[in-house]
Tab-separated table of C-alpha atoms and ligand atoms in Angstrom:
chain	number	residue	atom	x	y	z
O	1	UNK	CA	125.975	79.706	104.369
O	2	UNK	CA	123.261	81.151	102.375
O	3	UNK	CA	122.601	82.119	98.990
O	4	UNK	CA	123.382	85.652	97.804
O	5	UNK	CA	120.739	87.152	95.896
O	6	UNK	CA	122.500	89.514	93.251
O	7	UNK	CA	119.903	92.558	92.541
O	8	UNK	CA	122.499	94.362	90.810
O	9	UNK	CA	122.789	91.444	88.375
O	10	UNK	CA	118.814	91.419	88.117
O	11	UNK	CA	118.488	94.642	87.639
O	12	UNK	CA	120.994	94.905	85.162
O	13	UNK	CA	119.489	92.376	83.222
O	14	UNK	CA	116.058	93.706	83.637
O	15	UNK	CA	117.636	97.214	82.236
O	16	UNK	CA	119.273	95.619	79.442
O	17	UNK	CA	115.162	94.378	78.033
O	18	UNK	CA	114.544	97.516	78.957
O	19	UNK	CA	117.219	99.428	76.851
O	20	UNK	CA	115.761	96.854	73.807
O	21	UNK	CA	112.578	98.266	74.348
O	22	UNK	CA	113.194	101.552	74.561
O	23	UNK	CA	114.877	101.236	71.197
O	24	UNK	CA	112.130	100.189	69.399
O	25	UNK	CA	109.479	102.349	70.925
O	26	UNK	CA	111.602	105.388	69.640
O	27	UNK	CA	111.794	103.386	66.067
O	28	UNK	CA	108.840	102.148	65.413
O	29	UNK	CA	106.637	104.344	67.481
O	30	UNK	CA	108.226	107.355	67.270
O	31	UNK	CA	107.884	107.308	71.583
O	32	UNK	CA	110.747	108.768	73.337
O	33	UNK	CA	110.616	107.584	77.108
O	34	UNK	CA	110.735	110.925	79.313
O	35	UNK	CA	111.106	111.464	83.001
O	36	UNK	CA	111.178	114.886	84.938
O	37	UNK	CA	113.361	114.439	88.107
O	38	UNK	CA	112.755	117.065	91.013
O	39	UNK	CA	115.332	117.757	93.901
O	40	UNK	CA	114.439	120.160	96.188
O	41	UNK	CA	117.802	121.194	98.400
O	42	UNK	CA	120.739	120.098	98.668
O	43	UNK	CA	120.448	116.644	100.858
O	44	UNK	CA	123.552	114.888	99.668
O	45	UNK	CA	121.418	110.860	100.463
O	46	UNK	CA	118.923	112.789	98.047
O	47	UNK	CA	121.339	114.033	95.689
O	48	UNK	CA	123.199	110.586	94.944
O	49	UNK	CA	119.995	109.085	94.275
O	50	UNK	CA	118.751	111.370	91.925
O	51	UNK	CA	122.159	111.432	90.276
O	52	UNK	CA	121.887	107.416	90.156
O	53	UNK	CA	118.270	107.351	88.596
O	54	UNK	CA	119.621	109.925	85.768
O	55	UNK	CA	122.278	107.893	84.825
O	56	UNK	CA	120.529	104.837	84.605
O	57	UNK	CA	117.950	106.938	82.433
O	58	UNK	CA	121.125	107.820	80.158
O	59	UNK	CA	122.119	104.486	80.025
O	60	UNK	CA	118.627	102.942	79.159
O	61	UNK	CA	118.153	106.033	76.453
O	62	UNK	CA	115.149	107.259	78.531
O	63	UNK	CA	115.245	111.112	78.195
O	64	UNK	CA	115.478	112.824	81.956
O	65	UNK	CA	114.909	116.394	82.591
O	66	UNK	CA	115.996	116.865	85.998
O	67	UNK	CA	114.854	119.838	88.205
O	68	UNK	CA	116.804	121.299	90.930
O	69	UNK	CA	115.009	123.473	93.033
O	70	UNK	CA	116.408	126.089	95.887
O	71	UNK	CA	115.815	124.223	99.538
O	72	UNK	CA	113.588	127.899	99.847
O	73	UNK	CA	111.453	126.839	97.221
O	74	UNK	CA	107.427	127.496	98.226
O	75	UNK	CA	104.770	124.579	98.132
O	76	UNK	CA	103.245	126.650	96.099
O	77	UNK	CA	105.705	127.318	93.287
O	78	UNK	CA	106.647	123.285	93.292
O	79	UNK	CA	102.562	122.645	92.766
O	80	UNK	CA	103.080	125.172	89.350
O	81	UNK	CA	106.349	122.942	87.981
O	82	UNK	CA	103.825	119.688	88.693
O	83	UNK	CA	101.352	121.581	86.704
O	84	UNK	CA	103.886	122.338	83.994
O	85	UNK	CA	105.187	118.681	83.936
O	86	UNK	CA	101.454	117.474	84.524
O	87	UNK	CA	100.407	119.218	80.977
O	88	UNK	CA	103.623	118.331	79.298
O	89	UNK	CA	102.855	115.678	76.841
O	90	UNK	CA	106.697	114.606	76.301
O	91	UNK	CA	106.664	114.210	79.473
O	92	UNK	CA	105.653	110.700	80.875
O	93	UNK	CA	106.833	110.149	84.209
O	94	UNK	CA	107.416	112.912	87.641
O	95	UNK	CA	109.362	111.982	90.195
O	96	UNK	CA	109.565	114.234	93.342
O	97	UNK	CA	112.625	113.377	95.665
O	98	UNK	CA	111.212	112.701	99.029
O	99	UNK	CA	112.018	114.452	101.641
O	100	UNK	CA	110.908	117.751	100.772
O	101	UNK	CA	111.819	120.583	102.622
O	102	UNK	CA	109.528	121.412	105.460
O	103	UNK	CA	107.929	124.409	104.721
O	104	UNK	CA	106.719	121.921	101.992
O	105	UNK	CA	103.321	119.271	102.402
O	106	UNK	CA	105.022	115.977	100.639
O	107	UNK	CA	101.492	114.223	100.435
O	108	UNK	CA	99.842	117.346	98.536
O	109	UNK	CA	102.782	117.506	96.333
O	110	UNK	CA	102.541	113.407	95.479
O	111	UNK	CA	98.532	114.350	95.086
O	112	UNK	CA	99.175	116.783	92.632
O	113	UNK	CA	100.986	114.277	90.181
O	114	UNK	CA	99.108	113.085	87.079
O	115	UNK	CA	98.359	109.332	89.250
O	116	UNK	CA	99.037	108.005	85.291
O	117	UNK	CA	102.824	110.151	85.221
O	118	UNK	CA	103.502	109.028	89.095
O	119	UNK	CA	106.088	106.901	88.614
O	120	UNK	CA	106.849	105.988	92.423
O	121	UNK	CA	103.692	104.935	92.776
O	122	UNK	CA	102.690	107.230	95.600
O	123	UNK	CA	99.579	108.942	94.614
O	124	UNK	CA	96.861	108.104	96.624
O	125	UNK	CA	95.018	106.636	94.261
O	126	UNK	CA	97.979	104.221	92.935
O	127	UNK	CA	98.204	103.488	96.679
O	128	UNK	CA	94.396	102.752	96.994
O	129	UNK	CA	94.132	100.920	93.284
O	130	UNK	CA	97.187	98.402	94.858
O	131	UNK	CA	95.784	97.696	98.050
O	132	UNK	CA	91.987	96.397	95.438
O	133	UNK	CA	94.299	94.618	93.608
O	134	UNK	CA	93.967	97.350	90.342
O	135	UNK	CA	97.649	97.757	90.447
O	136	UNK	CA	98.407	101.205	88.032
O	137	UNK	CA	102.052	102.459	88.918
O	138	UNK	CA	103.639	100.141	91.579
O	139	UNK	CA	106.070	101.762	93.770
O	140	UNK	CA	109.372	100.490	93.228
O	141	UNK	CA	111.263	99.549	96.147
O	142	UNK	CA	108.462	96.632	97.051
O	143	UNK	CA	108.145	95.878	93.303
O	144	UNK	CA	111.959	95.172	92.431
O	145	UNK	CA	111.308	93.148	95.986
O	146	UNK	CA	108.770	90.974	94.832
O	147	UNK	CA	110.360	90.365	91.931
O	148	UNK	CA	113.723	88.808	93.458
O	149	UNK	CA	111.037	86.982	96.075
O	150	UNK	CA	109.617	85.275	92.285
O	151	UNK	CA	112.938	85.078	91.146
O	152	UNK	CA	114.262	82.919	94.085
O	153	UNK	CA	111.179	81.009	95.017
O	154	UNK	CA	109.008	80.774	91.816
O	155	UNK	CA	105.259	80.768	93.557
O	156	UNK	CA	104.859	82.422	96.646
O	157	UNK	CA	101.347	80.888	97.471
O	158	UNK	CA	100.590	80.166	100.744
O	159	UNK	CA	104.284	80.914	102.131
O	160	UNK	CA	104.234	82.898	105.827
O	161	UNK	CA	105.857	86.659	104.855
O	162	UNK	CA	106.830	88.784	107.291
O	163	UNK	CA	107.151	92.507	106.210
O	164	UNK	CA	109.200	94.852	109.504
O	165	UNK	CA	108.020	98.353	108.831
O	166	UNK	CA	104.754	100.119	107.599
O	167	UNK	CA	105.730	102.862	105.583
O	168	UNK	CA	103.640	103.888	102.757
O	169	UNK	CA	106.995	103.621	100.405
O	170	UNK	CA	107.820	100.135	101.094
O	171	UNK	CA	105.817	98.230	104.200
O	172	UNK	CA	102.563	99.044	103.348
O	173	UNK	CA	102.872	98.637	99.455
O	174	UNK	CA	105.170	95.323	99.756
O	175	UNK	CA	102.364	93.857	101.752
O	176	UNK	CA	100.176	94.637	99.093
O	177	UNK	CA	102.306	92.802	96.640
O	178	UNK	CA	102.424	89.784	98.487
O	179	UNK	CA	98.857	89.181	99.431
O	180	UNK	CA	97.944	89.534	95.502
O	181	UNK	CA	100.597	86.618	95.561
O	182	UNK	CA	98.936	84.829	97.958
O	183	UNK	CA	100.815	85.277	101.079
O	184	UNK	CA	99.861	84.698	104.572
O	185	UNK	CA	100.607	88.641	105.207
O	186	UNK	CA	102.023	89.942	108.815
O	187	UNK	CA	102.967	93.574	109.196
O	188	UNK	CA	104.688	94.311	112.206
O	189	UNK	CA	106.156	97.354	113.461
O	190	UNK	CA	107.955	98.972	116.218
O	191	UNK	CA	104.885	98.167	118.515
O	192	UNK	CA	104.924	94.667	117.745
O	193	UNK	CA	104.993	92.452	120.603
O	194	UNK	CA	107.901	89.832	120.714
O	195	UNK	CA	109.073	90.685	117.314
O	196	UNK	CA	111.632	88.382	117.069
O	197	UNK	CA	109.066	85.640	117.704
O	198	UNK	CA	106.603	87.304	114.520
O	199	UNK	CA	109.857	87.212	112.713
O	200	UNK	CA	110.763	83.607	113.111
O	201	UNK	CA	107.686	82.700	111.649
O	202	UNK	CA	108.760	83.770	108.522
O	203	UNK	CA	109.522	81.940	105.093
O	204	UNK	CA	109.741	85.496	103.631
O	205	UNK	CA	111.277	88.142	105.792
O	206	UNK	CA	111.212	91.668	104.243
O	207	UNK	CA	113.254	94.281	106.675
O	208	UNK	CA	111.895	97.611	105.755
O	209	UNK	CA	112.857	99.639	109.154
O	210	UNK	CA	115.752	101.624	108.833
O	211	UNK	CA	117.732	100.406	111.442
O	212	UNK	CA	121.280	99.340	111.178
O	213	UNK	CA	121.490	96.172	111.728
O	214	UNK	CA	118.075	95.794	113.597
O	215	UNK	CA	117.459	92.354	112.483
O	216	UNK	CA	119.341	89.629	114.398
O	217	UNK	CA	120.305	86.563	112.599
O	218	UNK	CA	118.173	84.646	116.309
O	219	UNK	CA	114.984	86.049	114.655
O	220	UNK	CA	115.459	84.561	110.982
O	221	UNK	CA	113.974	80.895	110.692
O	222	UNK	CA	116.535	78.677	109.349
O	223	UNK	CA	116.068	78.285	105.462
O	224	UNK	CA	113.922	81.923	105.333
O	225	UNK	CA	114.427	84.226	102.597
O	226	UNK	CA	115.167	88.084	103.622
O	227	UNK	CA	115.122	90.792	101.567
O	228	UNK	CA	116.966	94.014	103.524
O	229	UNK	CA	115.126	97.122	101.841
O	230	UNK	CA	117.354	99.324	104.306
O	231	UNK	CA	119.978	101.686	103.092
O	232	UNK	CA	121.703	103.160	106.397
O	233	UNK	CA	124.950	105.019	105.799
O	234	UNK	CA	126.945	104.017	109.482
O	235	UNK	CA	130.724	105.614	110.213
O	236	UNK	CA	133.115	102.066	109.818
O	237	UNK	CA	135.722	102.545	112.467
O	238	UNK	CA	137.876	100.743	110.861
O	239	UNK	CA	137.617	102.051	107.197
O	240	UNK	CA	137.339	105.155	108.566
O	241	UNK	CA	135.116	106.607	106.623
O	242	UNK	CA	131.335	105.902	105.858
O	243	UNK	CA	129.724	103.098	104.616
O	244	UNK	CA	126.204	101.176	103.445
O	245	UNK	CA	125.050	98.718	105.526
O	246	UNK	CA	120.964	97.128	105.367
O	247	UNK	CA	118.706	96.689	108.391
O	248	UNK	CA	119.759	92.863	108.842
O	249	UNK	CA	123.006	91.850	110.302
O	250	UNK	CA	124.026	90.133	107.257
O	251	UNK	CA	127.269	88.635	108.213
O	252	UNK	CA	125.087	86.764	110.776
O	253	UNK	CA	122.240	85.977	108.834
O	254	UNK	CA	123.674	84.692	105.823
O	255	UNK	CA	124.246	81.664	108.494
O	256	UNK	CA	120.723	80.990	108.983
O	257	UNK	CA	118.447	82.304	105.821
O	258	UNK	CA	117.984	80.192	102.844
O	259	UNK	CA	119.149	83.304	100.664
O	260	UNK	CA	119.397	86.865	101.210
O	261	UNK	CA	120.221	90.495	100.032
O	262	UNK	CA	123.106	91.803	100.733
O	263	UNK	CA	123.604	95.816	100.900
O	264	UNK	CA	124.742	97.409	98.894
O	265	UNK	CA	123.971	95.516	95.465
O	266	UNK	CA	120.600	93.990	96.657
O	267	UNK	CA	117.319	95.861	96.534
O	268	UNK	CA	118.973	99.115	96.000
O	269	UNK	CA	119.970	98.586	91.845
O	270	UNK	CA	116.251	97.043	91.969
O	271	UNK	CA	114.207	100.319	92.890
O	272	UNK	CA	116.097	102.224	90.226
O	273	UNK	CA	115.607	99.558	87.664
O	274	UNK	CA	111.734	99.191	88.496
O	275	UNK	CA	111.825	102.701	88.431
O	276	UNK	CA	112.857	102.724	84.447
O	277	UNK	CA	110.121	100.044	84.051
O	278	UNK	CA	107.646	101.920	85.801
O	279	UNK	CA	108.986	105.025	83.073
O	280	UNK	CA	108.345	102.608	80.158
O	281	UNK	CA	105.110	101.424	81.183
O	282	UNK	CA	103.947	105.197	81.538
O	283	UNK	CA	105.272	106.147	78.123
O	284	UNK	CA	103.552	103.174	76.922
O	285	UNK	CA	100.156	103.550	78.404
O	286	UNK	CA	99.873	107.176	77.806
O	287	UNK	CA	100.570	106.363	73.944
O	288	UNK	CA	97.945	103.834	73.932
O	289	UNK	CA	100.225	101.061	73.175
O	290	UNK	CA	99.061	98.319	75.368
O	291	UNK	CA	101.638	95.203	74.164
T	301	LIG	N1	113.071	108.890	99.012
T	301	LIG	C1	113.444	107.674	99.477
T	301	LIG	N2	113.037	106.704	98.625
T	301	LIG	C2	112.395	107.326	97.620
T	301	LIG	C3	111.762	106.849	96.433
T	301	LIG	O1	111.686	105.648	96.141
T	301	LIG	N3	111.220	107.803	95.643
T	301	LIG	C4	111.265	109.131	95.949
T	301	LIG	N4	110.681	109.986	95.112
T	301	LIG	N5	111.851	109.594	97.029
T	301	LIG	C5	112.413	108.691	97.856
């Protein structure tokens, strides 16, 4: 049986600093931490993770201004509140909810964020300054990743690290990450060939796919560590109702990997937390303090 890596405890600890922090930038700098939130519609996934990342702000006493926004809203009217928020100076961080509606272009709306105010790391150039190694705002799902990896395994250097999936919000990024750490890096993707064979070469195994249950505990090499990014709401026929489950069989797993996240309470509590580090650190840097 493997180890359970406990992200929620992490990230609560990591939120606690935070809250420390956040105290003393408002005393002694006279900084006030400030996030804009923006939900376009009404999808409910969407909704309960905005609603999470406000309450963590309230908790860490980072101001949030949230933003709902009719699901008819124009690309063009969303591109004047990034403006707004863009040439708000108590505001330090934007974060858009992704999806957007359709009649919206997500990529021109990340573009249009301040790249020092983009908080999820999305902006092209945060994207481009990772992938040089010139890391500016990190996205936060890969981040709060790494960070358990370091947590667990102290140096990654020269470990084998699978990442499944090649999303620019997690694969591409968490690759990133773990080639600055010195990681032999292998993206793979739907079009892999013999994926469970790429997978078994894994020390690190990051499942990024969003797949119930895609990855089999056959494809983990004994000892491995896995981090399940996935978040896949599947109907429990026996709870009847709904519930979480990640895109590695976990039950399964656990018998195999070294240590692993479990879902919920693994990488999930991570993102949000990075996410309030990521806040800080834009606060910070746009108020010139660099300690
Ligand atoms: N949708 C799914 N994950 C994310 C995220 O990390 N940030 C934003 N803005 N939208 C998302």
């Amino acid at each position: 049986m493997s180890k359970r890596i406990d992200g929620k405890a992490f990230a609560d600890r990591l939120c606690a600093t935070l809250a420390e922090e956040v105290v003393s930038l408002k005393q002694d700098k006279q900084l006030s931490p400030c996030i804009a939130v923006v939900l376009v519609g009404e999808d409910p996934a969407s909704a309960t993770y905005v609603g999470a990342k406000v309450k963590r702000c309230e908790q860490l006493g980072i101001d949030s201004r949230s933003h709902h926004l009719d699901v008819s809203t124009s690309e063009e009217e969303l591109l004047n509140l990034i403006d707004e928020l863009n040439n708000d100076p108590e505001v330090h961080g934007i974060l858009v909810q992704l999806p957007v509606p359709k009649q919206i272009n997500g990529d021109a709306v990340i573009n249009a964020i301040n790249p020092d105010k983009d908080v999820d790391g999305f902006h092209i150039s945060n994207a481009g300054a990772l992938a040089v190694g010139q890391n500016n705002m990190v996205p936060c799902t890969p981040l709060g990743s790494l960070m358990l990896l370091q947590d667990e395994l102290g140096d990654l250097s020269g470990l084998n690290a699978v990442v499944v999936g090649r999303s620019n919000i997690v694969g591409k990024p968490m690759a990133a990450l773990l080639l600055q750490q010195s990681c032999t890096v292998t993206i793979a993707h739907s079009r892999t060939k013999d994926l469970p064979a790429v997978c078994r070469e894994a020390d690190i195994l990051v499942a990024a796919v969003g797949i119930p249950h895609f990855v089999q505990a056959d494809w983990i090499k004994p000892g491995a560590t896995v981090i399940d990014v996935g978040i896949n709401r599947i109907f429990d026929e026996e709870l009847g109702k709904n519930r979480l489950v990640g895109d590695v069989d976990y039950t399964a797993a656990a018998e195999v990997a070294g240590a692993i996240t479990p879902v919920p309470g693994g990488v999930g509590p991570m993102t949000i937390a990075c996410l309030m580090y990521n806040t800080v650190a834009a606060a910070k840097n746009q108020a010139g303090i660099t300690s």
